[in-house]
CSV table of C-alpha atoms in Angstrom, one decimal:
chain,number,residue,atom,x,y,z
A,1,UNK,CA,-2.0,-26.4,-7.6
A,2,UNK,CA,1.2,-26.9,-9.0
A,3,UNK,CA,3.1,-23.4,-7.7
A,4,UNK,CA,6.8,-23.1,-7.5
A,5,UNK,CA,8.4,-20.5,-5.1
A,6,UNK,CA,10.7,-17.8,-6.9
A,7,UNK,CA,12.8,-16.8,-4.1
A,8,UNK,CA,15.9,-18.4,-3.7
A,9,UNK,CA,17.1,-19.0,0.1
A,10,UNK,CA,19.5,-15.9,0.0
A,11,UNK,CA,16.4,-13.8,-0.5
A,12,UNK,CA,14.4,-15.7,2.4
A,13,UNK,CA,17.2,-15.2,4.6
A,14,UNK,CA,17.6,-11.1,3.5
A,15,UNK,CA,14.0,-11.1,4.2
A,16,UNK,CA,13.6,-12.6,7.5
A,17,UNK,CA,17.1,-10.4,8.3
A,18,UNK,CA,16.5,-6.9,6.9
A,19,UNK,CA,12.3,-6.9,6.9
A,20,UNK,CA,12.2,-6.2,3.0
A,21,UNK,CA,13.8,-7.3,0.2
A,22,UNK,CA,13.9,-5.7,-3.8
A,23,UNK,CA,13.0,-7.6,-6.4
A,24,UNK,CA,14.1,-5.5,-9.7
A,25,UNK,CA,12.3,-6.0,-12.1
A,26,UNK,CA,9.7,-7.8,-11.4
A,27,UNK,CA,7.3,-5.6,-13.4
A,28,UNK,CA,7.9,-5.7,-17.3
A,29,UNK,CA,7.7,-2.1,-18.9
A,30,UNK,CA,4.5,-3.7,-20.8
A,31,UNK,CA,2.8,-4.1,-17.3
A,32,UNK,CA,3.9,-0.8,-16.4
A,33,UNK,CA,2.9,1.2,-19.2
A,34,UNK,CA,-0.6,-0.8,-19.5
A,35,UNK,CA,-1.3,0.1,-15.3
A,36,UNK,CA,-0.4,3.7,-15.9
A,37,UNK,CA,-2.2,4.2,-19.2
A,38,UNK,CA,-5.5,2.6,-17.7
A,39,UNK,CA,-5.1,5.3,-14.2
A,40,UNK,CA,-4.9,8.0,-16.7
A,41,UNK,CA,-7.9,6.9,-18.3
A,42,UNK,CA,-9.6,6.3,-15.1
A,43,UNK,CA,-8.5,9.9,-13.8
A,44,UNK,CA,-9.8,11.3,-17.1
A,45,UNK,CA,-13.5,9.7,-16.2
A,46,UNK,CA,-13.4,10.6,-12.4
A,47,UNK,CA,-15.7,13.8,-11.5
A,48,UNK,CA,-14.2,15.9,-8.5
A,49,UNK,CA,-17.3,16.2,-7.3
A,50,UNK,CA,-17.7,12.8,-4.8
A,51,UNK,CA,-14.2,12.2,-3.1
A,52,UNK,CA,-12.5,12.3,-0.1
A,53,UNK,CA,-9.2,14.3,1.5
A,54,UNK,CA,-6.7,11.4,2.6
A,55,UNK,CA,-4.4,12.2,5.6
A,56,UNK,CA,-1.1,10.5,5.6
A,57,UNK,CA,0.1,12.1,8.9
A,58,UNK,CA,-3.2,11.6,10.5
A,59,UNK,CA,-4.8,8.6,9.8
A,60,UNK,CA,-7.5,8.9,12.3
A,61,UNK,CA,-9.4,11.4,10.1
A,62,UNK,CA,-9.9,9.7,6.7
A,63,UNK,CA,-12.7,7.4,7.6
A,64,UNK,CA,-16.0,8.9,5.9
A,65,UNK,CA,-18.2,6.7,4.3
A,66,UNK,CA,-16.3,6.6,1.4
A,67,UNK,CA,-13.4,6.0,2.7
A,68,UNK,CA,-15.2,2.4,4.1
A,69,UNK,CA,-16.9,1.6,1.1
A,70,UNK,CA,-13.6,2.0,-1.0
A,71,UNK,CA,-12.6,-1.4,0.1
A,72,UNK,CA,-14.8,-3.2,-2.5
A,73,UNK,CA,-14.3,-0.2,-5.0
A,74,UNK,CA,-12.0,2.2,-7.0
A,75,UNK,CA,-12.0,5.4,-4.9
A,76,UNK,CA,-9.9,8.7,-5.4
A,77,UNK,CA,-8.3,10.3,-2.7
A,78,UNK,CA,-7.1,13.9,-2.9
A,79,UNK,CA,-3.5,15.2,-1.2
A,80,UNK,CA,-4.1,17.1,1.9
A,81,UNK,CA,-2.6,20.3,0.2
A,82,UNK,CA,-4.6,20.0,-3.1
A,83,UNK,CA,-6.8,22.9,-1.7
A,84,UNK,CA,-6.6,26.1,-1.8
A,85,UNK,CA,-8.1,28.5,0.6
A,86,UNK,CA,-11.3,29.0,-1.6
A,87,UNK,CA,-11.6,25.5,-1.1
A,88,UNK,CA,-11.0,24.8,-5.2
A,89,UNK,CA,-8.0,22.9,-6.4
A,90,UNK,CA,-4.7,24.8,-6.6
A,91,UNK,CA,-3.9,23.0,-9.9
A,92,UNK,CA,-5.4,20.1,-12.4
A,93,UNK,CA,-7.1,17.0,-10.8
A,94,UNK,CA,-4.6,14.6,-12.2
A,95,UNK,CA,-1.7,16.4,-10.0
A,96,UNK,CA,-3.7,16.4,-7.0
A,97,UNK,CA,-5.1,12.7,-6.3
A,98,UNK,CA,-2.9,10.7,-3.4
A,99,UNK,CA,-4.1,7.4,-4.6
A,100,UNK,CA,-6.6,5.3,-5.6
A,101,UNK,CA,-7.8,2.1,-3.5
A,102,UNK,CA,-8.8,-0.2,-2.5
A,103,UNK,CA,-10.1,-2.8,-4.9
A,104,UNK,CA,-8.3,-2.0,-8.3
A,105,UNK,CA,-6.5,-5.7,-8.0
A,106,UNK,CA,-10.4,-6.9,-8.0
A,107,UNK,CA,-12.2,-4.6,-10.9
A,108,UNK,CA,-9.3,-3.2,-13.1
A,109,UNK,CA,-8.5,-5.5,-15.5
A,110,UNK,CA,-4.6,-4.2,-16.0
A,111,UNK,CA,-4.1,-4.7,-12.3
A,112,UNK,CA,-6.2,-7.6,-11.8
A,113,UNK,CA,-4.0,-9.2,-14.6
A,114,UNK,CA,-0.3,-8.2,-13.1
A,115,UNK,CA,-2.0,-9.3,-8.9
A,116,UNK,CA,-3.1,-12.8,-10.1
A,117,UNK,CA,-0.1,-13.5,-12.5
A,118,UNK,CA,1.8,-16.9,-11.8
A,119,UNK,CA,5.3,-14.3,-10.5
A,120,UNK,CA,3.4,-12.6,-8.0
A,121,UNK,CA,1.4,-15.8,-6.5
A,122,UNK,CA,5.1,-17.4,-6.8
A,123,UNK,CA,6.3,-15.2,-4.6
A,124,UNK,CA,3.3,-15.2,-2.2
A,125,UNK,CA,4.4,-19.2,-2.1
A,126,UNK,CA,8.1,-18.4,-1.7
A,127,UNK,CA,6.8,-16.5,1.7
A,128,UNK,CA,4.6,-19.5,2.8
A,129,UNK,CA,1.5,-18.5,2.5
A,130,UNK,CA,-1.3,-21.2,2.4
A,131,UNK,CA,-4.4,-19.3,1.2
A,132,UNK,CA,-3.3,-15.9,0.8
A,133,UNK,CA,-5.9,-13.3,-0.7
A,134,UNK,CA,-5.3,-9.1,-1.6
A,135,UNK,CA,-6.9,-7.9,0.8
A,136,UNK,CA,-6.6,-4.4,-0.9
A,137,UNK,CA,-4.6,-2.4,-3.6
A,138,UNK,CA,-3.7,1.3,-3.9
A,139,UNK,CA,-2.3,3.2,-7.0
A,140,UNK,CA,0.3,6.1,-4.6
A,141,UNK,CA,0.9,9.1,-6.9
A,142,UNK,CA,3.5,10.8,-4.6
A,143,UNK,CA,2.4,13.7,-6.7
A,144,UNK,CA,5.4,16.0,-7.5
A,145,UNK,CA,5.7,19.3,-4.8
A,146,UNK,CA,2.5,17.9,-2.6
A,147,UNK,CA,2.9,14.5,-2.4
A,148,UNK,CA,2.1,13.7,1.3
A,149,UNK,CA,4.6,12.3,4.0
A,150,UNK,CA,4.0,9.3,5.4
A,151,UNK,CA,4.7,8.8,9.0
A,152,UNK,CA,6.5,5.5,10.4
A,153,UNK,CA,4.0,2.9,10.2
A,154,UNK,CA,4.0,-1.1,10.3
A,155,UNK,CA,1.3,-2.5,7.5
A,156,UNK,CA,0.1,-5.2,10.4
A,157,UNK,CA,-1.5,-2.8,12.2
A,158,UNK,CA,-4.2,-1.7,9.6
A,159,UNK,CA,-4.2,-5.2,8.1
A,160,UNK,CA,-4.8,-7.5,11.5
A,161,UNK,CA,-5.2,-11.2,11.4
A,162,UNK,CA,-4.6,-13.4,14.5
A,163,UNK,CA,-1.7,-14.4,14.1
A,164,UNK,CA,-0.3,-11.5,11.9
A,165,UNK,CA,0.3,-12.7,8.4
A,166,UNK,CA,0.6,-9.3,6.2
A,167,UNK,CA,3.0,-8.4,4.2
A,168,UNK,CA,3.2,-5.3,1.7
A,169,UNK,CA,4.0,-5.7,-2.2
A,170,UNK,CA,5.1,-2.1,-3.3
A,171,UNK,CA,5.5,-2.0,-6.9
A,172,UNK,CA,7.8,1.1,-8.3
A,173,UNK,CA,6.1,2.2,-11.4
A,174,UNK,CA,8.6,5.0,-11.7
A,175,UNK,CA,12.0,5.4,-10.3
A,176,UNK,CA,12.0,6.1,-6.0
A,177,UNK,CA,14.7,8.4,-5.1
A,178,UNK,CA,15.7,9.9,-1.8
A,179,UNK,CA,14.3,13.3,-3.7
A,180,UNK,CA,10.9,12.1,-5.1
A,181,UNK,CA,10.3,10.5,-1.9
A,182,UNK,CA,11.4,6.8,-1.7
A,183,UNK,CA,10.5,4.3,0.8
A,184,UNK,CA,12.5,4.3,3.9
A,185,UNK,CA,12.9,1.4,6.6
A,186,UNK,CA,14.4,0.6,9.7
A,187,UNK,CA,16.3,-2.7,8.8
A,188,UNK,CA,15.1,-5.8,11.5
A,189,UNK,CA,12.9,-3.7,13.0
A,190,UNK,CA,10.0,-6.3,12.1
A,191,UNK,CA,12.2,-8.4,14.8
A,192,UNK,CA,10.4,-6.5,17.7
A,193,UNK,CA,6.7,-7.2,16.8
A,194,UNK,CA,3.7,-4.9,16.4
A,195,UNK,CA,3.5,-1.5,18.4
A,196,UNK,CA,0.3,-0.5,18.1
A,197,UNK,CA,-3.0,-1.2,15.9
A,198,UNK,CA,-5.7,0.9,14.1
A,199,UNK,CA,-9.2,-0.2,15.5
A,200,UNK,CA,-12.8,0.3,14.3
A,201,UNK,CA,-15.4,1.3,16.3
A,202,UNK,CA,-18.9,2.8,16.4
A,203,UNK,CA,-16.6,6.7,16.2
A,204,UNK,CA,-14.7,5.5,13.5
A,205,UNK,CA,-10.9,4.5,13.6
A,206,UNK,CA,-8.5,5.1,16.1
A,207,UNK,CA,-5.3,3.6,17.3
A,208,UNK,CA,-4.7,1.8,20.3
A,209,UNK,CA,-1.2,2.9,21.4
A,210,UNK,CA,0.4,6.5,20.5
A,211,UNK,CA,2.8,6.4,17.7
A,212,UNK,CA,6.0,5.6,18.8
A,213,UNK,CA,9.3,7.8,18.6
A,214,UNK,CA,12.0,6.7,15.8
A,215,UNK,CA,15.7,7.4,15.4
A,216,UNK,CA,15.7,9.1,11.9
A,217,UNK,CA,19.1,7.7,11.5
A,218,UNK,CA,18.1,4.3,11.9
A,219,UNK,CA,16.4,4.3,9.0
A,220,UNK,CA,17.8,3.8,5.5
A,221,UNK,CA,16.4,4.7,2.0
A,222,UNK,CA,15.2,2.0,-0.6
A,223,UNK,CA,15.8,3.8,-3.6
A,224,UNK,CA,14.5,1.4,-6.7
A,225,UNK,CA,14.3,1.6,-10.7
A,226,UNK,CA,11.1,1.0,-11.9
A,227,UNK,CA,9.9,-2.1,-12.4
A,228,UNK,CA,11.0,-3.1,-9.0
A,229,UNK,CA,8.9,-4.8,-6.3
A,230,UNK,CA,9.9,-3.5,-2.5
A,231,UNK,CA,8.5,-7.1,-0.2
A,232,UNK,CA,7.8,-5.7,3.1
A,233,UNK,CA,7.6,-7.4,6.7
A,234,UNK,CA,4.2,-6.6,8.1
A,235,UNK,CA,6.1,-5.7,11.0
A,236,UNK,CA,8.8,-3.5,9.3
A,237,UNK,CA,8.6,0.2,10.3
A,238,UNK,CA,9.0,2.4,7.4
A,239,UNK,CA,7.7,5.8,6.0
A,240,UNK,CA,8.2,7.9,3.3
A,241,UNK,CA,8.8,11.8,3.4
A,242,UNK,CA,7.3,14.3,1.3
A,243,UNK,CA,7.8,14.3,-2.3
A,244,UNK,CA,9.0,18.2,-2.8
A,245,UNK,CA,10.7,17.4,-6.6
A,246,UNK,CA,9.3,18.4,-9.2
A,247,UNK,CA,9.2,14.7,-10.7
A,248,UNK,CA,5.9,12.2,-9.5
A,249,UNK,CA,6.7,8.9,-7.9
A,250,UNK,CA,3.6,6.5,-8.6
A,251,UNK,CA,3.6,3.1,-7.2
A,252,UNK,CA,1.1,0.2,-6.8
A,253,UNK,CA,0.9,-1.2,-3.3
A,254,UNK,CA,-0.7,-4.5,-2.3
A,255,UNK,CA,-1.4,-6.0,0.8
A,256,UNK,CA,-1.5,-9.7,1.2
A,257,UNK,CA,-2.6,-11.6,4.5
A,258,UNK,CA,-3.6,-15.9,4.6
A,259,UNK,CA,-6.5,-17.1,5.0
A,260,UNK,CA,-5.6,-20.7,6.3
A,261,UNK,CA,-5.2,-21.5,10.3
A,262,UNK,CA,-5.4,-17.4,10.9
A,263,UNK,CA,-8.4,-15.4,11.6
A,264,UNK,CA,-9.0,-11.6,10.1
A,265,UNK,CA,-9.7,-8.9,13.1
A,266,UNK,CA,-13.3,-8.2,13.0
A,267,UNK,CA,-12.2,-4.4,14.1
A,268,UNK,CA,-10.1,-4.0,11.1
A,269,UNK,CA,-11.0,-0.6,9.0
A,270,UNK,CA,-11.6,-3.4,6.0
A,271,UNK,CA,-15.2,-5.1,6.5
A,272,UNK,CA,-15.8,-6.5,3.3
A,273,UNK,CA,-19.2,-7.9,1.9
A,274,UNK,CA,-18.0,-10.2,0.2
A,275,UNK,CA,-15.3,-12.3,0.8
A,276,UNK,CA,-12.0,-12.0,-1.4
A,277,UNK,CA,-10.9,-15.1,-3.4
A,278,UNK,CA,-7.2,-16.6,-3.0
A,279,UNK,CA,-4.6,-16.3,-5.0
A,280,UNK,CA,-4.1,-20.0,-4.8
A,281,UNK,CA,-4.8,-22.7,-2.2
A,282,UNK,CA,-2.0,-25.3,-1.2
């Protein structure tokens, strides 16, 4: 397959420095608008009734059935203050769903289109990947005065192959600010290797190591227009705080790994049925 990388050597080098690079945009305002509109529709059609509560402080608790089965399906996740005491939603359903995962690249059409266009396996290329498949996708609402923290992570340790090969494709569908809750990273920290992994077992999913403690001042803010595609290091701590504007921030993440001379963790939280098709093979 004739593919052609899109990154020129300034951006490999800011990459393999820094642990993430922007790409503005990458996204055209048609691919935008046609990703949103189809998440309103699919919001519209989704009944409250059969869904889960998604932690993003403790990550340890979300693994229901549902949660599971969501990575061969389009699953809604509500934001951990979406409740009120009664246990009924404190306001509309749209304004209260964290995301949507984990296989919209897969069954939407809009988002299947945009994953599997010729930029984005260009750029999949441009990072040397051989045989790389989406091994899931999540639509992040940030939703505007509840939208959840997100605690210093590394996508590798959700995400395991042997060796690591993951790396995180977050797509800005709306402006990131420090105030809606923009990504934040600690620049080269993908430099000192994986801390800790998320294992499943017969209890569910825990993680092998305690979450380490982070210098808030050694991370810096990736503020981005929308549009804008945020290539993160499957190593790169980062984290996001709570969105307490009163303006949403929605994003769609991917997660890429290879398939060629690596091996996926068979105690990943991703078991899949069936197994994903590549983006491309070279």
């Amino acid at each position: 397959m004739g593919i052609i990388g899109n990154l020129s050597s300034d951006q490999l080098h800011s990459f393999n420095s820094q642990g993430f690079i922007v790409l503005e945009s990458f996204a055209s305002p048609e691919e935008i608008d046609a990703m949103m509109k189809r998440m309103e529709q699919l919001l519209n059609e989704f009944d409250c009734s059969s869904t889960s509560i998604f932690s993003t402080k403790n990550q340890q608790q979300s693994t229901d059935n549902y949660f599971f089965e969501s990575a061969e399906n389009v699953s809604f996740f509500f934001e951990e203050k979406a409740f009120g005491d009664d246990g009924n939603l404190r306001q509309p359903k749209e304004l209260s769903i964290n995301k949507v995962g984990h296989a919209l690249h897969e069954i939407e059409p809009a988002f299947k289109k945009f994953s599997s266009s010729e930029k984005f396996s260009s750029l999949m290329f441009s990072l040397g990947y051989k045989r790389p498949v989406i091994i899931q996708s999540m639509y992040i609402f940030k939703q505007p005065g509840i939208g959840g923290e997100v605690v210093p992570h590394q996508d590798n340790s959700f995400l395991y192959t042997e060796p690591p090969t993951c790396t995180g494709l977050w797509l800005a569908l709306e402006d990131a600010t420090i105030t809606n809750g923009c990504l934040w990273a600690i620049p080269g920290s993908q430099k000192n290797g994986l801390v800790r992994r998320m294992i499943r077992g017969e209890e569910g999913v825990s993680f092998d190591r305690p979450l380490p403690t982070y210098d808030q001042k050694d991370f810096v803010p990736i503020e981005v227009k929308a549009g804008s595609m945020v290539v993160i290091h499957g190593d790169l701590i980062h984290q996001s705080f709570e969105n307490q504007s009163p303006k949403s921030r929605h994003a769609y993440s991917l997660h890429v790994v290879d398939t060629d001379g690596c091996k996926w963790a068979p105690d990943n939280w991703i078991r899949r049925k069936v197994e994903p098709e590549p983006l491309y093979v070279s």
